[in-house]
DNA sequence: GTGGTCTAGACCACT
DNA sequence: GTGGTCTAGACCACG
């Protein structure tokens, strides 16, 4: 697990995004127990309060669940995670297309651009 | 000209982005004189100082040039504008692909997704 | 730390120059934490916004770095500072020589002038 | 005669400096009649009012003299011009030395720097 | 009328 | 307490 931060946005929001990705992309599996807040904070080299705030956001988003004295767990609702993944992807794709249109690139332009990049893989 | 703002980021940065788009996409042409700072501020319904800050950033980016007491002008270097347009597009595409990969979508996935959307046009 | 201002140029630019000198000449060391914007403003007897603007310029020049909510720090890249010092010195010497030539003084004239002054030290 | 302007300072002040140099360095001789304000303005591509303001400053400095209906002339007091030349040179040298000291360069440093440059002439 | 600067004062998020 | 942002309002030099 690897955390890096830009300096122009709240750290806790960047934590949320990165942790969300770890869950959504399957690096944490449904039902997995998370490391303690303190450990996560140490790994990310942030203040435990900051990590706590990030985890709270994830809980609000139903991606993690706190069991009172037992710790925090990734939700075991795999379908929900998949749904969130699709939702996030769709949002990003839509946003991307809007931005490309604003720059004057059509769908066709973009696809041809992607095809070109694909060949280089 | 139309300005809209989200409230999760500084207004002046959103102004920079939107004005940059107006220039890069050709709604302002190279060499065009911009409306006065005060007029632009009125149109965007922001304080003149805020607009001034945004325009200063555009000047730092060499997209506009100030003629003292005479007004602000879009750079007359059309090639530079084109270059910036390409640069911005490339950056956004790369960032998009990175994010998609983090979500576990391959190039092929993305292209098929775009093809689907295309049919709906 | 001591700030004095002429009134023929913007205060914030004079602040930039003076702060730059403090950094470049080593009165602030690489990695040093700067006093808070408010404190610096109080010392210089200027509005905090004015000081903020000056510090932003120094950040654009990569001489200082902001850690959000934590303060502003002199860059810890000592080599960069040295480089800027050399650059600034060279620029000033070149500009000086150009001006002297425009006034019709040769290198020899200048050196003899400096030798004379030296004796008075 | 050649006029070039930066964009960050009043044009009339830059005119004053450049015209002053032309007089002090002897490109205009004592007693010479100057071109008309209109012609000078055309050469410099500035508004005649701007040129007029610059010339007024030069008159305040006693470097030029207006003869009512006859035009403007460089002062015929050659000694005064020489004196101004020395004065300006001295001021610039002093300022230069101060700046070099602030950067931590001694007289000796500067002289050795100049000697080096001299060899390259 | 143009841009530039400065002040005063306020509010905000973050840690 | 830290930096960042924004507004309101004023004044200035310039052309």
XYZ file of N, CA, C and O in Angstrom, chain A residues 15-16 19-24 28-37 40 51-67 71-77 80-81 84:
184
model
N -6.766 10.751 0.727
C -6.814 9.432 1.374
C -8.080 8.686 0.963
O -8.036 7.497 0.632
N -9.197 9.386 1.000
C -10.461 8.755 0.632
C -10.354 8.172 -0.771
O -10.691 6.999 -1.005
N -7.917 5.134 -0.875
C -8.458 3.951 -0.195
C -9.633 3.381 -0.992
O -9.778 2.156 -1.119
N -10.445 4.276 -1.521
C -11.585 3.836 -2.324
C -11.102 3.003 -3.507
O -11.667 1.949 -3.813
N -10.042 3.480 -4.130
C -9.483 2.732 -5.251
C -8.996 1.353 -4.819
O -9.210 0.364 -5.520
N -8.332 1.309 -3.670
C -7.825 0.027 -3.194
C -8.964 -0.963 -3.002
O -8.833 -2.167 -3.261
N -10.097 -0.457 -2.533
C -11.253 -1.338 -2.317
C -11.905 -1.706 -3.641
O -12.147 -2.873 -3.946
N -12.169 -0.680 -4.437
C -12.914 -0.882 -5.677
C -12.157 -1.741 -6.674
O -12.742 -2.528 -7.431
N -8.152 -4.524 -1.658
C -8.813 -5.026 -0.446
C -10.031 -5.815 -0.916
O -10.807 -5.310 -1.745
N -10.228 -7.001 -0.407
C -11.388 -7.793 -0.841
C -12.575 -7.558 0.092
O -12.407 -7.130 1.238
N -13.779 -7.831 -0.392
C -14.982 -7.706 0.438
C -14.817 -8.501 1.718
O -14.377 -9.648 1.674
N -15.137 -7.878 2.823
C -15.062 -8.550 4.102
C -13.709 -8.487 4.778
O -13.587 -8.818 5.953
N -12.675 -8.048 4.048
C -11.343 -7.933 4.650
C -11.355 -6.992 5.846
O -12.049 -5.984 5.859
N -10.572 -7.376 6.839
C -10.401 -6.461 7.955
C -9.296 -5.465 7.623
O -8.237 -5.840 7.135
N -9.561 -4.199 7.892
C -8.552 -3.174 7.626
C -7.556 -3.127 8.772
O -7.887 -3.467 9.907
N -6.332 -2.677 8.483
C -5.384 -2.376 9.564
C -6.002 -1.324 10.485
O -6.948 -0.629 10.103
N -5.467 -1.212 11.687
C -6.009 -0.224 12.623
C -5.773 1.192 12.087
O -4.882 1.418 11.274
N -6.603 2.097 12.561
C -6.468 3.496 12.150
C -5.039 3.960 12.388
O -4.424 4.614 11.536
N -2.714 2.426 9.771
C -2.915 3.059 8.466
C -2.297 4.453 8.462
O -1.635 4.863 7.499
N -6.547 10.356 9.157
C -6.933 9.035 8.652
C -8.346 8.683 9.132
O -9.168 8.165 8.379
N -8.624 8.995 10.366
C -9.945 8.720 10.933
C -11.038 9.422 10.115
O -12.077 8.846 9.803
N -10.743 10.663 9.743
C -11.718 11.435 8.979
C -11.952 10.783 7.615
O -13.089 10.709 7.132
N -10.881 10.320 7.008
C -10.997 9.668 5.702
C -11.830 8.392 5.814
O -12.732 8.135 5.006
N -11.553 7.610 6.858
C -12.285 6.350 7.024
C -13.764 6.602 7.304
O -14.629 5.846 6.869
N -14.025 7.680 8.011
C -15.417 8.031 8.274
C -16.163 8.290 6.970
O -17.305 7.875 6.797
N -15.481 8.970 6.058
C -16.091 9.244 4.747
C -16.382 7.932 4.008
O -17.425 7.783 3.378
N -15.446 7.022 4.104
C -15.646 5.724 3.427
C -16.810 4.970 4.046
O -17.546 4.267 3.363
N -16.945 5.141 5.365
C -18.077 4.486 6.026
C -19.394 5.126 5.574
O -20.381 4.426 5.332
N -19.387 6.459 5.463
C -20.580 7.157 4.958
C -20.944 6.663 3.568
O -22.120 6.606 3.193
N -19.927 6.324 2.801
C -20.160 5.825 1.437
C -20.504 4.335 1.431
O -20.595 3.730 0.366
N -20.576 3.719 2.631
C -20.930 2.302 2.778
C -19.865 1.355 2.210
O -20.181 0.199 1.895
N -18.663 1.867 2.038
C -17.629 0.969 1.519
C -16.946 0.218 2.648
O -16.406 -0.869 2.440
N -16.946 0.791 3.845
C -16.422 0.052 4.986
C -17.429 0.108 6.129
O -18.326 0.957 6.151
N -17.270 -0.828 7.045
C -18.187 -0.952 8.171
C -17.373 -1.089 9.444
O -16.388 -1.833 9.480
N -17.771 -0.365 10.473
C -17.081 -0.489 11.748
C -17.811 -1.484 12.646
O -19.021 -1.368 12.849
N -17.068 -2.474 13.119
C -17.644 -3.338 14.150
C -17.071 -2.901 15.478
O -15.859 -3.001 15.712
N -12.930 -3.669 14.991
C -12.166 -3.073 13.899
C -13.042 -2.667 12.736
O -14.273 -2.729 12.817
N -12.390 -2.273 11.691
C -13.115 -1.826 10.495
C -12.933 -2.845 9.381
O -11.863 -3.399 9.187
N -14.006 -3.075 8.626
C -13.993 -4.092 7.581
C -14.495 -3.516 6.265
O -15.393 -2.663 6.246
N -13.915 -4.010 5.187
C -14.487 -3.713 3.878
C -15.872 -4.348 3.839
O -16.063 -5.446 4.339
N -16.826 -3.662 3.255
C -18.167 -4.224 3.154
C -18.085 -5.583 2.478
O -17.279 -5.798 1.582
N -18.934 -6.516 2.904
C -18.894 -7.837 2.267
C -19.900 -7.933 1.124
O -20.099 -9.005 0.556
N -20.483 -6.788 0.783
C -21.449 -6.764 -0.314
C -20.695 -6.546 -1.633
O -20.523 -5.427 -2.107
N -22.275 -4.493 -4.353
C -22.259 -3.049 -4.113
C -20.930 -2.457 -4.576
O -20.895 -1.401 -5.211
N -19.851 -3.167 -4.266
C -18.538 -2.675 -4.687
C -18.465 -2.597 -6.207
O -18.012 -1.594 -6.771
N -20.343 0.334 -7.407
C -19.622 1.595 -7.197
C -18.515 1.756 -8.233
O -18.254 2.865 -8.712
